[in-house]
mmCIF file of C-alpha atoms and ligand atoms in Angstrom:
data_model
loop_
_atom_site.group_PDB
_atom_site.id
_atom_site.type_symbol
_atom_site.label_atom_id
_atom_site.label_comp_id
_atom_site.label_asym_id
_atom_site.label_seq_id
_atom_site.Cartn_x
_atom_site.Cartn_y
_atom_site.Cartn_z
ATOM 1 C CA MET A 1 3.454 -49.182 -95.550
ATOM 2 C CA SER A 2 1.749 -52.569 -95.997
ATOM 3 C CA LYS A 3 4.738 -53.911 -97.866
ATOM 4 C CA SER A 4 7.102 -52.800 -95.124
ATOM 5 C CA LEU A 5 5.224 -55.185 -92.785
ATOM 6 C CA ASN A 6 5.083 -57.979 -95.391
ATOM 7 C CA LEU A 7 1.331 -57.572 -95.745
ATOM 8 C CA LYS A 8 -0.837 -57.670 -98.843
ATOM 9 C CA GLU A 9 -0.505 -54.334 -100.576
ATOM 10 C CA ASN A 10 -4.098 -53.257 -99.919
ATOM 11 C CA SER A 11 -4.231 -54.310 -96.249
ATOM 12 C CA PHE A 12 -4.543 -50.726 -95.055
ATOM 13 C CA SER A 13 -5.901 -49.010 -98.165
ATOM 14 C CA ALA A 14 -8.872 -51.436 -98.365
ATOM 15 C CA GLN A 15 -9.935 -50.266 -94.916
ATOM 16 C CA PHE A 16 -10.106 -46.661 -96.123
ATOM 17 C CA GLY A 17 -13.035 -47.774 -98.324
ATOM 18 C CA GLU A 18 -14.436 -46.341 -101.531
ATOM 19 C CA ARG A 19 -15.493 -43.077 -99.924
ATOM 20 C CA ALA A 20 -12.434 -42.244 -97.859
ATOM 21 C CA LEU A 21 -12.282 -38.659 -96.621
ATOM 22 C CA MET A 22 -9.785 -35.949 -97.372
ATOM 23 C CA HIS A 23 -10.168 -32.863 -95.179
ATOM 24 C CA ALA A 24 -8.113 -29.732 -95.554
ATOM 25 C CA ARG A 25 -7.487 -27.432 -92.604
ATOM 26 C CA PHE A 26 -5.790 -24.078 -92.896
ATOM 27 C CA ASN A 27 -4.329 -22.929 -89.589
ATOM 28 C CA PHE A 28 -3.696 -19.295 -88.759
ATOM 29 C CA TYR A 29 -1.806 -18.506 -85.565
ATOM 30 C CA PRO A 30 -1.730 -14.775 -84.787
ATOM 31 C CA ARG A 31 1.216 -13.236 -82.948
ATOM 32 C CA CYS A 32 0.782 -13.758 -79.246
ATOM 33 C CA SER A 33 2.073 -11.460 -76.506
ATOM 34 C CA LYS A 34 2.098 -14.311 -73.950
ATOM 35 C CA PRO A 35 3.558 -17.346 -75.743
ATOM 36 C CA ASP A 36 4.515 -18.942 -72.420
ATOM 37 C CA LEU A 37 0.874 -19.074 -71.470
ATOM 38 C CA VAL A 38 -0.899 -19.638 -74.790
ATOM 39 C CA LEU A 39 -0.667 -22.604 -77.150
ATOM 40 C CA GLY A 40 -1.654 -22.435 -80.825
ATOM 41 C CA VAL A 41 -3.065 -25.984 -80.685
ATOM 42 C CA LYS A 42 -3.134 -27.996 -77.485
ATOM 43 C CA PRO A 43 -1.545 -31.485 -77.378
ATOM 44 C CA HIS A 44 -3.393 -34.000 -79.562
ATOM 45 C CA THR A 45 -3.003 -36.900 -81.920
ATOM 46 C CA ASP A 46 -4.616 -36.634 -85.358
ATOM 47 C CA ARG A 47 -7.880 -38.451 -86.062
ATOM 48 C CA SER A 48 -6.715 -39.351 -89.549
ATOM 49 C CA GLY A 49 -5.017 -42.300 -91.088
ATOM 50 C CA ILE A 50 -2.368 -40.062 -92.622
ATOM 51 C CA THR A 51 -1.828 -36.305 -92.354
ATOM 52 C CA ILE A 52 0.192 -34.288 -94.832
ATOM 53 C CA LEU A 53 1.249 -30.923 -93.514
ATOM 54 C CA LEU A 54 2.757 -27.906 -95.220
ATOM 55 C CA GLN A 55 4.352 -25.775 -92.518
ATOM 56 C CA ASP A 56 4.944 -22.049 -92.670
ATOM 57 C CA LYS A 57 8.137 -21.354 -94.623
ATOM 58 C CA GLN A 58 9.607 -19.090 -91.945
ATOM 59 C CA VAL A 59 7.961 -19.608 -88.602
ATOM 60 C CA GLU A 60 8.405 -22.742 -86.541
ATOM 61 C CA GLY A 61 5.788 -23.892 -84.058
ATOM 62 C CA LEU A 62 5.036 -27.586 -84.386
ATOM 63 C CA GLN A 63 6.424 -29.846 -81.652
ATOM 64 C CA ILE A 64 6.100 -33.581 -81.084
ATOM 65 C CA LEU A 65 6.341 -35.467 -77.817
ATOM 66 C CA VAL A 66 9.328 -37.830 -77.740
ATOM 67 C CA ASP A 67 10.118 -39.640 -74.476
ATOM 68 C CA GLU A 68 7.982 -37.122 -72.590
ATOM 69 C CA LYS A 69 9.871 -34.140 -73.996
ATOM 70 C CA TRP A 70 8.612 -31.660 -76.592
ATOM 71 C CA VAL A 71 10.846 -31.655 -79.669
ATOM 72 C CA ARG A 72 10.709 -28.998 -82.413
ATOM 73 C CA VAL A 73 9.855 -30.073 -85.923
ATOM 74 C CA PRO A 74 12.361 -28.066 -87.975
ATOM 75 C CA LEU A 75 11.379 -26.000 -90.979
ATOM 76 C CA ILE A 76 12.471 -27.331 -94.324
ATOM 77 C CA PRO A 77 11.126 -24.912 -96.955
ATOM 78 C CA ASP A 78 8.546 -26.557 -99.251
ATOM 79 C CA ALA A 79 8.944 -29.962 -97.577
ATOM 80 C CA LEU A 80 5.787 -31.781 -96.577
ATOM 81 C CA VAL A 81 5.589 -33.272 -93.093
ATOM 82 C CA VAL A 82 3.927 -36.694 -93.248
ATOM 83 C CA ASN A 83 2.370 -37.605 -89.929
ATOM 84 C CA LEU A 84 0.434 -40.710 -88.986
ATOM 85 C CA GLY A 85 -2.904 -40.452 -87.250
ATOM 86 C CA ASP A 86 -4.696 -42.688 -84.762
ATOM 87 C CA GLN A 87 -6.513 -44.749 -87.390
ATOM 88 C CA MET A 88 -3.185 -45.955 -88.777
ATOM 89 C CA GLN A 89 -2.111 -46.889 -85.256
ATOM 90 C CA ILE A 90 -5.325 -48.896 -84.819
ATOM 91 C CA MET A 91 -5.090 -50.660 -88.205
ATOM 92 C CA SER A 92 -1.433 -51.554 -87.651
ATOM 93 C CA ASN A 93 -2.225 -52.858 -84.149
ATOM 94 C CA GLY A 94 0.110 -50.285 -82.630
ATOM 95 C CA ILE A 95 3.106 -50.887 -84.912
ATOM 96 C CA PHE A 96 2.837 -47.487 -86.612
ATOM 97 C CA ARG A 97 2.452 -44.726 -84.036
ATOM 98 C CA SER A 98 0.397 -41.578 -84.079
ATOM 99 C CA PRO A 99 2.568 -39.049 -82.265
ATOM 100 C CA MET A 100 1.288 -36.558 -79.706
ATOM 101 C CA HIS A 101 1.948 -33.051 -81.019
ATOM 102 C CA ARG A 102 1.131 -29.416 -80.276
ATOM 103 C CA VAL A 103 1.718 -25.986 -81.759
ATOM 104 C CA VAL A 104 3.316 -23.181 -79.754
ATOM 105 C CA THR A 105 2.812 -19.470 -80.382
ATOM 106 C CA ASN A 106 5.372 -16.687 -80.500
ATOM 107 C CA SER A 107 5.367 -12.945 -79.995
ATOM 108 C CA GLU A 108 7.312 -12.047 -83.153
ATOM 109 C CA SER A 109 5.377 -13.390 -86.137
ATOM 110 C CA LEU A 110 2.118 -14.898 -87.174
ATOM 111 C CA ARG A 111 2.264 -18.444 -88.529
ATOM 112 C CA LEU A 112 0.331 -20.330 -91.213
ATOM 113 C CA SER A 113 0.077 -24.020 -91.989
ATOM 114 C CA ALA A 114 -2.067 -26.228 -94.208
ATOM 115 C CA ALA A 115 -2.936 -29.789 -93.249
ATOM 116 C CA LEU A 116 -4.593 -32.524 -95.331
ATOM 117 C CA PHE A 117 -6.152 -35.309 -93.298
ATOM 118 C CA HIS A 118 -6.775 -38.570 -95.129
ATOM 119 C CA GLU A 119 -9.027 -40.952 -93.249
ATOM 120 C CA PRO A 120 -11.225 -44.007 -93.755
ATOM 121 C CA GLU A 121 -14.860 -43.659 -94.751
ATOM 122 C CA PRO A 122 -16.579 -42.886 -91.404
ATOM 123 C CA GLU A 123 -19.316 -45.530 -91.695
ATOM 124 C CA LYS A 124 -16.813 -48.293 -92.395
ATOM 125 C CA GLU A 125 -15.558 -50.313 -89.481
ATOM 126 C CA ILE A 126 -11.786 -50.346 -89.164
ATOM 127 C CA GLY A 127 -9.595 -52.461 -86.935
ATOM 128 C CA PRO A 128 -6.216 -54.129 -86.599
ATOM 129 C CA VAL A 129 -5.214 -56.139 -89.684
ATOM 130 C CA ASP A 130 -5.715 -59.860 -88.914
ATOM 131 C CA SER A 131 -2.189 -60.952 -89.632
ATOM 132 C CA LEU A 132 -0.781 -58.329 -87.234
ATOM 133 C CA MET A 133 -2.391 -60.110 -84.297
ATOM 134 C CA ASP A 134 -1.190 -63.365 -82.819
ATOM 135 C CA GLU A 135 -0.364 -64.918 -79.479
ATOM 136 C CA TYR A 136 2.796 -62.818 -79.181
ATOM 137 C CA ARG A 137 1.148 -59.611 -80.294
ATOM 138 C CA PRO A 138 -2.465 -59.677 -79.132
ATOM 139 C CA ARG A 139 -5.131 -57.332 -80.423
ATOM 140 C CA LEU A 140 -4.598 -53.896 -78.857
ATOM 141 C CA TYR A 141 -7.643 -52.027 -80.189
ATOM 142 C CA ARG A 142 -11.282 -52.843 -80.757
ATOM 143 C CA ASN A 143 -12.889 -52.353 -84.146
ATOM 144 C CA VAL A 144 -14.363 -48.868 -84.525
ATOM 145 C CA LYS A 145 -16.575 -46.828 -86.811
ATOM 146 C CA ASN A 146 -16.674 -43.067 -86.989
ATOM 147 C CA TYR A 147 -13.384 -42.690 -85.180
ATOM 148 C CA GLY A 148 -13.216 -39.014 -86.189
ATOM 149 C CA VAL A 149 -16.108 -38.261 -83.839
ATOM 150 C CA ILE A 150 -14.494 -40.197 -80.972
ATOM 151 C CA ASN A 151 -11.239 -38.305 -81.470
ATOM 152 C CA TYR A 152 -12.991 -34.927 -81.616
ATOM 153 C CA GLU A 153 -15.065 -35.531 -78.483
ATOM 154 C CA CYS A 154 -12.009 -36.712 -76.551
ATOM 155 C CA TYR A 155 -10.042 -33.639 -77.680
ATOM 156 C CA GLN A 156 -12.768 -31.390 -76.292
ATOM 157 C CA LYS A 157 -12.676 -33.239 -72.962
ATOM 158 C CA GLY A 158 -8.876 -33.370 -72.745
ATOM 159 C CA LEU A 159 -8.825 -37.192 -73.116
ATOM 160 C CA VAL A 160 -6.416 -39.218 -75.259
ATOM 161 C CA ALA A 161 -8.785 -40.679 -77.852
ATOM 162 C CA ILE A 162 -6.836 -43.792 -78.750
ATOM 163 C CA GLU A 163 -6.771 -44.860 -75.104
ATOM 164 C CA THR A 164 -10.569 -45.081 -75.191
ATOM 165 C CA VAL A 165 -10.584 -47.757 -77.930
ATOM 166 C CA LYS A 166 -7.806 -49.821 -76.341
ATOM 167 C CA LEU A 167 -8.708 -53.292 -75.092
HETATM 168 O O1 AKG B 201 0.100 -26.074 -87.591
HETATM 169 C C1 AKG B 201 0.730 -27.119 -87.541
HETATM 170 O O2 AKG B 201 1.930 -27.199 -87.830
HETATM 171 C C2 AKG B 201 0.050 -28.414 -87.130
HETATM 172 C C3 AKG B 201 -1.429 -28.322 -86.949
HETATM 173 C C4 AKG B 201 -2.031 -29.606 -86.459
HETATM 174 O O3 AKG B 201 -1.456 -30.361 -85.714
HETATM 175 C C5 AKG B 201 -3.389 -29.962 -86.908
HETATM 176 O O4 AKG B 201 -4.032 -29.160 -87.628
HETATM 177 O O5 AKG B 201 -3.834 -31.087 -86.549
HETATM 178 FE FE1 FE2 B 202 -2.441 -32.291 -85.592
#
């Protein structure tokens, strides 16, 4: 990703630090008799730098917001979905985007997914890479520590976390 922006190879990875986190989350969505009324996961952006997701082999559910419309993420058996999280959006000064996504339920089948969230060491300050800021592209985000906590608290309150660290 650094190379694609003509940056030094470790421009992003150095910010993850020596004690970067890797969290696994296993999601279980039971069948739901009222899928029009009940979401599996409400709209959010991931707190991570990068998320790697293994979707259920048979049951769709993940949707991403594109131009204000929800778009299905299709099932491709055994394929991993690589998603970017907010911390990558911050470090890239908004060049790489952390998409809003949600999970819908259905009345036919339960659904399983497994997500791996890779994120910078919480105590390490992260921020936009210097050479991605200039007079044409000013700094969009402040430097932050412990972004995972900010993201979690905003999720609980129904706020968009990345908006709260915008300058
Ligand atoms: O279940 C899914 O497909 C996605 C779950 C998700 O967005 C998450 O765990 O952050
Ligand atoms: Fe997510």
